[in-house]
Coordinates of C-alpha atoms in Angstrom, one line a residue:
M1 CA -41.5 -69.9 80.5
D2 CA -42.0 -68.3 83.9
N3 CA -41.9 -64.9 82.3
L4 CA -44.4 -66.1 79.7
I5 CA -46.8 -67.3 82.5
S6 CA -46.3 -64.1 84.5
G7 CA -46.9 -62.0 81.4
F8 CA -50.1 -63.9 80.6
A9 CA -51.3 -63.3 84.2
I10 CA -50.7 -59.6 83.8
L11 CA -52.7 -59.6 80.5
T12 CA -55.7 -61.4 82.0
Q13 CA -56.4 -58.5 84.5
W14 CA -59.8 -57.1 83.6
Q15 CA -58.4 -53.5 83.3
V16 CA -55.9 -54.7 80.7
V17 CA -58.6 -56.7 78.8
V18 CA -60.9 -53.6 78.7
A19 CA -58.1 -51.3 77.6
L20 CA -57.1 -53.7 74.8
I21 CA -60.7 -54.0 73.5
I22 CA -61.3 -50.2 73.7
G23 CA -58.0 -49.4 72.1
S24 CA -58.4 -52.0 69.3
V25 CA -62.0 -51.1 68.4
G26 CA -61.5 -47.4 69.0
G27 CA -58.3 -47.4 66.9
V28 CA -60.2 -48.9 63.9
I29 CA -63.0 -46.2 64.2
I30 CA -60.5 -43.4 64.6
G31 CA -58.4 -44.7 61.6
A32 CA -61.6 -44.9 59.5
L33 CA -62.4 -41.2 60.1
P34 CA -60.5 -39.1 57.5
G35 CA -58.7 -36.2 59.1
V36 CA -58.3 -37.7 62.6
G37 CA -55.6 -40.4 62.7
A38 CA -53.8 -42.3 65.5
A39 CA -51.5 -39.4 66.4
V40 CA -54.4 -37.1 67.3
A41 CA -56.2 -39.8 69.3
I42 CA -53.1 -40.8 71.2
A43 CA -52.3 -37.1 71.9
I44 CA -55.8 -36.6 73.4
L45 CA -55.7 -39.8 75.4
L46 CA -52.2 -39.4 76.7
P47 CA -53.0 -37.3 79.8
A48 CA -55.7 -39.8 80.8
T49 CA -53.4 -42.8 80.6
F50 CA -51.1 -41.3 83.3
A51 CA -53.7 -42.3 85.9
F52 CA -53.6 -46.0 84.8
E53 CA -51.1 -48.7 85.5
P54 CA -48.3 -48.6 82.9
I55 CA -49.5 -51.9 81.2
V56 CA -53.1 -50.6 81.0
G57 CA -52.1 -47.2 79.6
L58 CA -49.6 -48.7 77.1
T59 CA -52.1 -51.4 76.0
L60 CA -54.7 -48.7 75.3
L61 CA -52.3 -46.6 73.2
L62 CA -50.8 -49.7 71.4
G63 CA -54.3 -50.8 70.5
I64 CA -55.0 -47.4 68.8
Y65 CA -51.5 -47.3 67.2
G66 CA -51.7 -50.8 65.8
S67 CA -55.4 -50.8 64.7
S68 CA -55.8 -47.4 63.2
M69 CA -54.1 -48.5 59.9
Y70 CA -56.7 -51.3 59.6
G71 CA -59.5 -48.7 59.8
G72 CA -57.7 -46.2 57.5
A73 CA -57.9 -48.7 54.6
I74 CA -61.7 -48.6 54.6
P75 CA -62.2 -45.0 53.2
A76 CA -59.0 -45.3 51.2
I77 CA -60.5 -48.3 49.3
L78 CA -64.2 -47.3 49.1
I79 CA -64.2 -43.5 48.7
N80 CA -60.5 -42.8 47.6
T81 CA -59.9 -40.9 50.8
P82 CA -57.2 -42.4 53.1
G83 CA -58.3 -42.5 56.7
T84 CA -54.7 -42.0 57.9
A85 CA -51.7 -40.6 56.0
V86 CA -50.0 -44.0 55.7
N87 CA -53.0 -45.5 53.8
A88 CA -52.5 -43.1 50.9
L89 CA -50.7 -45.8 48.9
T90 CA -53.7 -48.1 49.5
T91 CA -55.9 -45.8 47.3
Y92 CA -53.7 -46.6 44.2
D93 CA -55.1 -50.1 43.8
G94 CA -57.9 -50.3 46.4
Y95 CA -60.2 -47.7 44.8
P96 CA -59.8 -49.0 41.2
M97 CA -60.9 -52.4 42.5
T98 CA -64.0 -50.7 44.1
K99 CA -64.8 -49.0 40.8
R100 CA -64.7 -52.5 39.2
G101 CA -67.3 -53.7 41.7
E102 CA -64.7 -55.6 43.8
G103 CA -64.8 -53.4 47.0
H104 CA -65.5 -56.4 49.2
R105 CA -62.5 -58.3 47.7
A106 CA -60.2 -55.2 48.2
L107 CA -61.3 -54.8 51.8
S108 CA -60.8 -58.5 52.5
L109 CA -57.3 -58.5 51.0
A110 CA -56.4 -55.3 53.0
Y111 CA -57.6 -56.8 56.3
S112 CA -55.8 -60.1 55.6
A113 CA -52.5 -58.4 54.6
S114 CA -52.7 -56.1 57.6
F115 CA -53.2 -59.0 59.9
F116 CA -50.3 -61.0 58.3
G117 CA -48.0 -58.0 58.6
G118 CA -49.0 -57.3 62.2
I119 CA -48.5 -60.9 63.4
Y120 CA -45.3 -61.3 61.4
S121 CA -43.7 -58.2 63.0
I122 CA -44.7 -59.4 66.5
L123 CA -43.2 -62.8 65.9
C124 CA -40.0 -61.1 64.8
L125 CA -40.1 -59.0 68.0
I126 CA -40.5 -62.2 70.1
I127 CA -37.7 -64.0 68.3
L128 CA -35.4 -61.0 68.7
S129 CA -36.1 -60.7 72.4
P130 CA -33.2 -63.0 73.6
V131 CA -30.8 -61.0 71.3
L132 CA -32.1 -57.7 72.6
A133 CA -31.8 -58.9 76.2
W134 CA -28.1 -59.9 75.5
V135 CA -27.2 -56.7 73.5
A136 CA -29.0 -54.1 75.5
P137 CA -26.8 -54.3 78.6
H138 CA -23.7 -53.5 76.4
F139 CA -25.2 -50.1 75.6
G140 CA -23.7 -47.5 78.0
S141 CA -24.0 -43.7 77.9
R142 CA -21.8 -43.3 74.9
E143 CA -23.7 -45.9 72.8
I144 CA -27.1 -44.5 73.7
F145 CA -26.0 -41.0 72.8
L146 CA -24.7 -42.1 69.4
A147 CA -27.9 -44.2 68.8
A148 CA -30.0 -41.2 69.7
F149 CA -27.9 -38.9 67.4
M150 CA -28.2 -41.4 64.6
G151 CA -32.0 -41.3 65.2
I152 CA -32.1 -37.5 64.8
L153 CA -29.9 -37.8 61.7
L154 CA -32.2 -40.4 60.1
V155 CA -35.3 -38.4 60.9
I156 CA -33.8 -35.4 59.1
L157 CA -32.6 -37.3 56.1
A158 CA -35.9 -39.2 55.7
H159 CA -37.6 -35.9 54.6
R160 CA -36.2 -35.9 51.1
G161 CA -36.6 -32.4 49.5
Q162 CA -37.2 -30.9 53.0
I163 CA -33.9 -31.7 54.7
F164 CA -33.1 -28.2 55.7
S165 CA -36.6 -27.6 57.1
A166 CA -36.6 -30.9 58.9
A167 CA -33.2 -30.1 60.4
M168 CA -34.3 -26.7 61.6
L169 CA -37.5 -28.1 63.2
A170 CA -35.5 -30.9 64.9
F171 CA -33.1 -28.4 66.3
F172 CA -36.0 -26.3 67.5
G173 CA -37.3 -29.5 69.3
I174 CA -33.8 -29.9 70.9
F175 CA -33.9 -26.3 72.0
L176 CA -37.3 -26.8 73.6
S177 CA -35.9 -29.7 75.6
T178 CA -33.3 -27.4 77.1
V179 CA -35.8 -24.8 78.5
G180 CA -36.2 -24.8 82.3
L181 CA -34.0 -26.5 85.0
E182 CA -31.1 -28.4 83.6
P183 CA -30.9 -32.0 84.9
V184 CA -27.5 -32.0 86.6
K185 CA -27.0 -28.8 88.6
Y186 CA -30.6 -27.5 88.3
T187 CA -29.6 -24.1 86.9
K188 CA -32.2 -22.2 84.9
R189 CA -31.9 -22.0 81.2
F190 CA -33.8 -19.8 78.8
T191 CA -36.4 -18.9 81.4
F192 CA -35.9 -15.1 81.2
D193 CA -37.0 -14.8 84.8
Q194 CA -40.5 -16.2 83.9
S195 CA -41.7 -18.6 86.6
W196 CA -43.9 -20.5 84.2
L197 CA -40.8 -21.5 82.1
S198 CA -38.9 -22.9 85.1
S199 CA -40.5 -26.3 84.8
G200 CA -39.7 -26.4 81.1
V201 CA -41.9 -26.9 78.1
D202 CA -44.0 -30.0 78.7
L203 CA -43.8 -32.6 75.9
I204 CA -47.5 -33.6 76.2
V205 CA -48.6 -30.0 75.8
V206 CA -46.5 -29.6 72.7
V207 CA -47.8 -33.0 71.3
L208 CA -51.4 -32.0 71.9
G209 CA -50.8 -28.6 70.3
L210 CA -48.9 -29.7 67.2
F211 CA -51.0 -32.8 66.5
A212 CA -54.5 -32.5 68.0
I213 CA -55.2 -28.8 68.1
S214 CA -53.6 -28.1 64.7
Q215 CA -55.6 -30.8 63.1
A216 CA -58.8 -29.5 64.7
L217 CA -58.1 -26.0 63.4
L218 CA -57.4 -27.5 59.9
L219 CA -60.7 -29.3 59.9
L220 CA -62.5 -26.1 61.0
V221 CA -61.0 -23.8 58.5
D222 CA -61.4 -26.2 55.6
K223 CA -64.7 -26.7 53.8
D224 CA -67.1 -28.9 55.7
H225 CA -67.3 -32.4 54.2
A226 CA -69.0 -35.7 55.0
P227 CA -68.3 -38.9 53.0
G228 CA -71.3 -40.3 51.1
D229 CA -73.2 -43.4 52.0
T230 CA -71.6 -46.6 50.7
H231 CA -72.3 -50.3 51.4
V232 CA -70.2 -53.4 50.9
R233 CA -71.8 -56.5 49.5
G234 CA -70.1 -59.8 49.3
S235 CA -67.9 -62.0 51.5
I236 CA -65.2 -60.4 53.5
F237 CA -63.6 -63.8 54.4
A238 CA -62.4 -64.6 50.9
G239 CA -59.2 -62.5 51.2
L240 CA -57.8 -64.8 53.8
K241 CA -57.6 -67.6 51.2
E242 CA -56.5 -65.3 48.4
L243 CA -53.6 -64.1 50.5
L244 CA -52.1 -67.6 50.5
G245 CA -51.5 -67.1 46.7
L246 CA -49.7 -63.9 47.4
K247 CA -47.6 -65.1 50.3
R248 CA -44.3 -64.1 48.7
V249 CA -45.3 -60.5 48.3
A250 CA -46.8 -60.4 51.9
T251 CA -43.7 -61.9 53.5
V252 CA -41.2 -59.6 51.7
S253 CA -43.4 -56.6 52.4
S254 CA -43.7 -57.5 56.1
S255 CA -40.0 -58.0 56.3
L256 CA -39.3 -54.6 54.8
G257 CA -41.8 -53.2 57.3
V258 CA -40.0 -54.8 60.2
I259 CA -36.6 -53.5 59.0
M260 CA -37.8 -50.0 58.4
G261 CA -39.8 -50.0 61.7
M262 CA -36.6 -50.6 63.6
V263 CA -34.8 -47.7 61.9
P264 CA -35.7 -44.3 63.5
G265 CA -37.3 -41.8 61.2
T266 CA -38.2 -44.1 58.3
G267 CA -41.3 -46.0 59.3
E268 CA -44.5 -46.7 57.3
F269 CA -43.9 -44.5 54.3
T270 CA -40.5 -45.8 53.4
S271 CA -41.5 -49.5 54.0
Q272 CA -44.6 -49.0 51.8
F273 CA -42.8 -47.6 48.8
L274 CA -40.0 -50.1 49.0
S275 CA -42.6 -53.0 49.2
Y276 CA -44.7 -51.5 46.5
T277 CA -41.7 -51.1 44.2
Y278 CA -40.5 -54.7 44.9
A279 CA -44.0 -56.1 44.2
Q280 CA -44.3 -54.2 41.0
K281 CA -40.9 -55.2 39.7
S282 CA -41.3 -58.9 40.6
S283 CA -44.9 -59.1 39.4
K284 CA -46.0 -61.0 36.2
N285 CA -48.5 -58.2 35.6
P286 CA -46.7 -54.9 36.5
E287 CA -49.0 -52.9 34.2
K288 CA -51.9 -53.5 36.5
F289 CA -50.3 -51.6 39.4
G290 CA -52.2 -48.4 40.1
D291 CA -55.2 -49.9 38.3
G292 CA -56.4 -52.4 40.8
S293 CA -53.6 -54.9 41.4
P294 CA -54.2 -57.2 44.4
E295 CA -50.4 -57.5 44.8
G296 CA -50.0 -53.7 45.1
L297 CA -52.7 -53.6 47.8
V298 CA -51.2 -56.5 49.7
A299 CA -47.7 -54.9 49.6
S300 CA -48.8 -51.6 51.0
E301 CA -51.0 -52.9 53.7
A302 CA -48.6 -55.7 54.9
A303 CA -45.7 -53.2 55.0
N304 CA -47.4 -50.5 57.0
N305 CA -48.9 -52.8 59.6
A306 CA -45.6 -54.5 60.2
V307 CA -44.1 -51.3 61.4
P308 CA -45.8 -50.8 64.9
G309 CA -44.4 -54.1 66.3
A310 CA -40.9 -53.4 65.0
A311 CA -41.0 -49.8 66.2
M312 CA -41.2 -51.2 69.8
I313 CA -37.7 -52.7 69.4
P314 CA -35.6 -49.6 69.8
L315 CA -38.1 -48.2 72.3
L316 CA -38.0 -51.2 74.6
A317 CA -34.3 -52.1 74.1
L318 CA -32.7 -48.6 74.3
G319 CA -35.5 -46.2 75.3
I320 CA -35.1 -44.5 71.9
P321 CA -38.4 -43.8 70.0
G322 CA -38.2 -43.9 66.2
E323 CA -41.3 -41.8 65.5
A324 CA -43.8 -39.4 67.1
L325 CA -46.2 -42.1 68.3
T326 CA -43.6 -44.2 70.1
A327 CA -42.2 -40.9 71.6
M328 CA -45.7 -40.3 73.1
M329 CA -45.6 -43.9 74.6
L330 CA -42.2 -43.2 76.1
S331 CA -43.8 -40.5 78.3
V332 CA -46.1 -43.2 79.7
F333 CA -43.1 -45.3 80.7
Y334 CA -41.4 -42.3 82.4
V335 CA -44.5 -41.1 84.3
H336 CA -44.7 -44.6 86.0
N337 CA -41.0 -44.8 86.6
V338 CA -40.7 -47.7 84.2
I339 CA -37.5 -46.9 82.3
P340 CA -37.2 -48.7 78.9
G341 CA -33.7 -49.9 78.1
P342 CA -31.3 -52.6 79.2
Q343 CA -32.7 -53.0 82.7
L344 CA -36.3 -53.5 81.4
F345 CA -35.4 -56.9 79.9
A346 CA -33.4 -57.9 83.0
D347 CA -35.8 -56.8 85.7
Q348 CA -39.3 -56.8 84.1
M349 CA -39.3 -59.4 81.4
D350 CA -42.9 -60.4 82.3
F351 CA -44.0 -56.9 81.6
V352 CA -42.3 -57.1 78.1
M353 CA -44.0 -60.5 77.4
A354 CA -47.4 -59.0 78.4
L355 CA -46.8 -56.2 75.8
Y356 CA -45.9 -58.8 73.1
M357 CA -49.1 -60.8 73.8
S358 CA -51.3 -57.7 73.8
L359 CA -49.9 -56.9 70.4
I360 CA -50.9 -60.3 69.1
L361 CA -54.4 -60.1 70.7
L362 CA -55.1 -56.7 69.3
N363 CA -54.6 -57.9 65.7
V364 CA -56.9 -60.9 66.4
I365 CA -59.6 -58.6 67.9
V366 CA -59.4 -56.1 65.1
L367 CA -59.6 -58.8 62.4
V368 CA -62.7 -60.4 64.0
F369 CA -64.3 -56.9 64.5
L370 CA -63.7 -55.9 60.9
L371 CA -65.0 -59.1 59.4
F372 CA -68.4 -58.5 60.9
S373 CA -68.6 -54.7 61.3
T374 CA -67.4 -53.0 58.1
N375 CA -70.8 -51.7 57.0
L376 CA -71.4 -50.3 60.5
L377 CA -68.1 -48.4 60.3
L378 CA -69.2 -47.0 56.9
K379 CA -72.1 -45.2 58.8
I380 CA -69.7 -43.8 61.4
I381 CA -67.3 -42.2 58.9
Q382 CA -70.1 -40.0 57.6
I383 CA -69.6 -37.6 60.5
P384 CA -69.1 -34.0 59.1
T385 CA -65.4 -32.8 59.4
R386 CA -66.2 -29.6 61.2
F387 CA -68.1 -31.4 63.9
L388 CA -65.0 -33.6 64.3
G389 CA -62.8 -30.5 64.5
I390 CA -64.9 -29.0 67.3
M391 CA -64.8 -32.3 69.3
I392 CA -61.1 -32.7 68.9
L393 CA -60.5 -29.1 70.0
I394 CA -62.6 -29.5 73.1
L395 CA -61.0 -32.8 74.1
S396 CA -57.5 -31.4 73.4
F397 CA -58.0 -28.5 75.8
V398 CA -59.6 -30.8 78.4
G399 CA -56.5 -33.1 78.2
V400 CA -54.1 -30.2 78.4
F401 CA -55.8 -28.6 81.4
S402 CA -56.1 -32.0 83.2
L403 CA -52.3 -32.4 83.2
R404 CA -51.5 -29.7 85.8
N405 CA -54.8 -27.6 86.0
S406 CA -52.8 -24.8 84.3
V407 CA -54.3 -22.2 82.0
T408 CA -50.7 -21.4 80.9
D409 CA -50.4 -24.9 79.5
C410 CA -53.6 -24.3 77.5
A411 CA -52.1 -21.1 76.1
I412 CA -48.9 -22.8 75.1
A413 CA -50.8 -25.7 73.5
A414 CA -52.9 -23.1 71.6
G415 CA -49.7 -21.4 70.4
F416 CA -48.3 -24.7 69.2
G417 CA -51.6 -25.5 67.6
V418 CA -51.5 -22.4 65.4
F419 CA -47.8 -23.2 64.7
G420 CA -48.7 -26.7 63.7
L421 CA -51.5 -25.4 61.4
I422 CA -49.0 -23.1 59.7
L423 CA -46.6 -26.1 59.2
K424 CA -49.3 -28.2 57.7
R425 CA -50.4 -25.5 55.4
L426 CA -46.8 -25.1 54.2
N427 CA -46.5 -28.9 54.0
L428 CA -43.6 -28.9 56.5
P429 CA -42.9 -31.9 58.8
I430 CA -44.1 -31.8 62.5
V431 CA -42.5 -35.1 63.6
P432 CA -38.9 -33.7 63.8
I433 CA -40.0 -31.3 66.6
I434 CA -41.3 -34.1 68.8
L435 CA -38.4 -36.4 68.2
G436 CA -36.0 -33.5 68.7
M437 CA -37.6 -32.8 72.2
V438 CA -37.4 -36.5 73.2
L439 CA -34.1 -37.5 71.7
G440 CA -32.5 -34.1 72.6
G441 CA -33.2 -34.7 76.3
I442 CA -31.7 -38.3 76.1
M443 CA -28.7 -37.0 74.2
E444 CA -27.9 -34.3 76.8
V445 CA -28.1 -36.6 79.8
K446 CA -26.1 -39.4 78.2
L447 CA -23.4 -37.0 76.8
R448 CA -22.8 -35.4 80.2
S449 CA -22.7 -38.8 81.8
A450 CA -20.2 -40.1 79.2
M451 CA -17.9 -37.1 79.2
A452 CA -16.9 -37.9 82.8
R453 CA -15.0 -41.0 81.5
V454 CA -13.7 -39.5 78.2
K455 CA -10.2 -38.1 78.2
S456 CA -9.7 -37.7 74.4
P457 CA -12.1 -37.8 71.4
L458 CA -11.1 -41.3 70.5
D459 CA -12.1 -42.5 74.0
F460 CA -15.7 -41.9 72.9
I461 CA -15.6 -44.6 70.3
D462 CA -13.1 -47.1 71.9
R463 CA -15.8 -49.7 72.6
P464 CA -17.0 -52.0 69.8
I465 CA -20.7 -51.0 69.7
A466 CA -19.8 -47.2 70.0
A467 CA -17.3 -47.7 67.1
I468 CA -19.9 -49.5 65.0
L469 CA -22.5 -46.8 65.6
F470 CA -19.9 -44.1 64.7
V471 CA -19.1 -45.8 61.5
M472 CA -22.8 -46.1 60.6
I473 CA -23.3 -42.4 61.2
L474 CA -20.3 -41.6 58.9
G475 CA -21.7 -44.0 56.3
I476 CA -25.2 -42.4 56.4
I477 CA -23.7 -38.9 56.0
L478 CA -21.3 -40.0 53.1
L479 CA -24.1 -41.9 51.4
H480 CA -26.3 -38.8 51.5
I481 CA -23.6 -36.6 50.2
R482 CA -23.0 -39.1 47.3
T483 CA -26.8 -39.0 46.5
L484 CA -26.7 -35.1 46.5
V485 CA -23.7 -35.1 44.2
Q486 CA -25.4 -37.5 41.8
E487 CA -28.6 -35.5 41.8
Q488 CA -26.6 -32.3 41.1
R489 CA -24.8 -34.0 38.1
E490 CA -28.2 -35.1 36.7
R491 CA -29.5 -31.5 37.0
L492 CA -26.4 -30.1 35.3
K493 CA -26.4 -32.7 32.5
P494 CA -27.4 -30.9 29.2
Q495 CA -30.8 -31.8 27.9
P496 CA -31.1 -32.7 24.2
T497 CA -32.7 -30.0 22.1
G498 CA -35.4 -30.6 19.5
D499 CA -32.9 -29.9 16.6
E500 CA -30.5 -32.6 18.0
D501 CA -33.4 -35.1 18.3
S502 CA -34.4 -34.5 14.7
T503 CA -30.8 -34.8 13.5
Q504 CA -30.4 -38.1 15.3
Q505 CA -33.6 -39.4 13.8
G506 CA -32.5 -38.3 10.3

């Protein structure tokens, strides 16, 4: 109770309140702009948050992270263009409802399902806090190394059909984390006698290049486009009542979002497709899915909005990010010397409670804002894409230069921007590079620390949690090999010819 009161006192500081409102409302607007997204906005704002108190900076970034998916549903439903990548599934049922003249109903259901998923995941996070506080101190160097390694493995395996590419990009990220002075004896690695490489490759510079500058270049080289004028007529409040009739779908979808959010590398996409598949198979009207089914819309929106709260669990408990956005937030912790992990729950529980309450408040602020401001947002999303590209490019370079007043950083960011553009054009994943950089640094430090107490290979897994993590890693690898073997057998299975079909019919 003392921690709860202290957390509330932190949250009532005017700087935190302003950051929460700006982050929540700004995240909705950014999410509603097709081609921008939360990753670009967080990458641009990241350097500015270093000047704030950690709770202020994190509240601002969490506001954008948690609210962008709300905004992304608006263009997905009304103009069949997802505002963020994770709202792509929303178009399946949202846009057909709009074509039937039920745009207001679809938006209302999307807002309500998103709110339910967001609050559900935060309540799960609060309920799990005592468990996290008890389990986290049992994680030593060996356990954190194995957890980080499992995170890298899951990130790679999550990219079905692109596993080799994802692995190469993840290893490239790990390589980037080794450039500069190594953390134990401070010897130079891969600097080639270049002084500008001695301090290493800055994570924020890479993030801004791969996410913000590459997206700006993509918007600039593509054809200029501005969404047409649309208007929503009808009550936006009705979805709150309609959601009560779909509470089973909303609860299961939110639960899948929480589970997938806790697992590094899976996130919104996996939780959405699992939820959508469950809703379709358990529905009385499965034929309506993809043609304007309210159940399909609720499943996708509840699942993706349950992920942000759950993604904070491995970040706060172990200091291990599960995706690019939480990896960016991790840098805010480190800049202010607030180290997420076991000691955070022991020493700064009031800080953790303040974060939980800010997550609840951001969902309330966003819901209230959207219920009254949807038509205003429809005017904002008509900004031409090339104008957006120019603004993102300018803000990105301002952010990079403000880090260390370094033109070299700007050149590195520009290089990664071009590299990111090439990856996007080739439809290759960017996230493995960022997680490789973050988790690679964690893995190196923890492995070197653990090896001082390891005499034989079995000593590495002689503790219960380490043994469980090792078994899980083996299980993930064996399960993937089994899947590959089954797919290969399916491909090698002879296909029936036309003559065989006609003979069978005869």
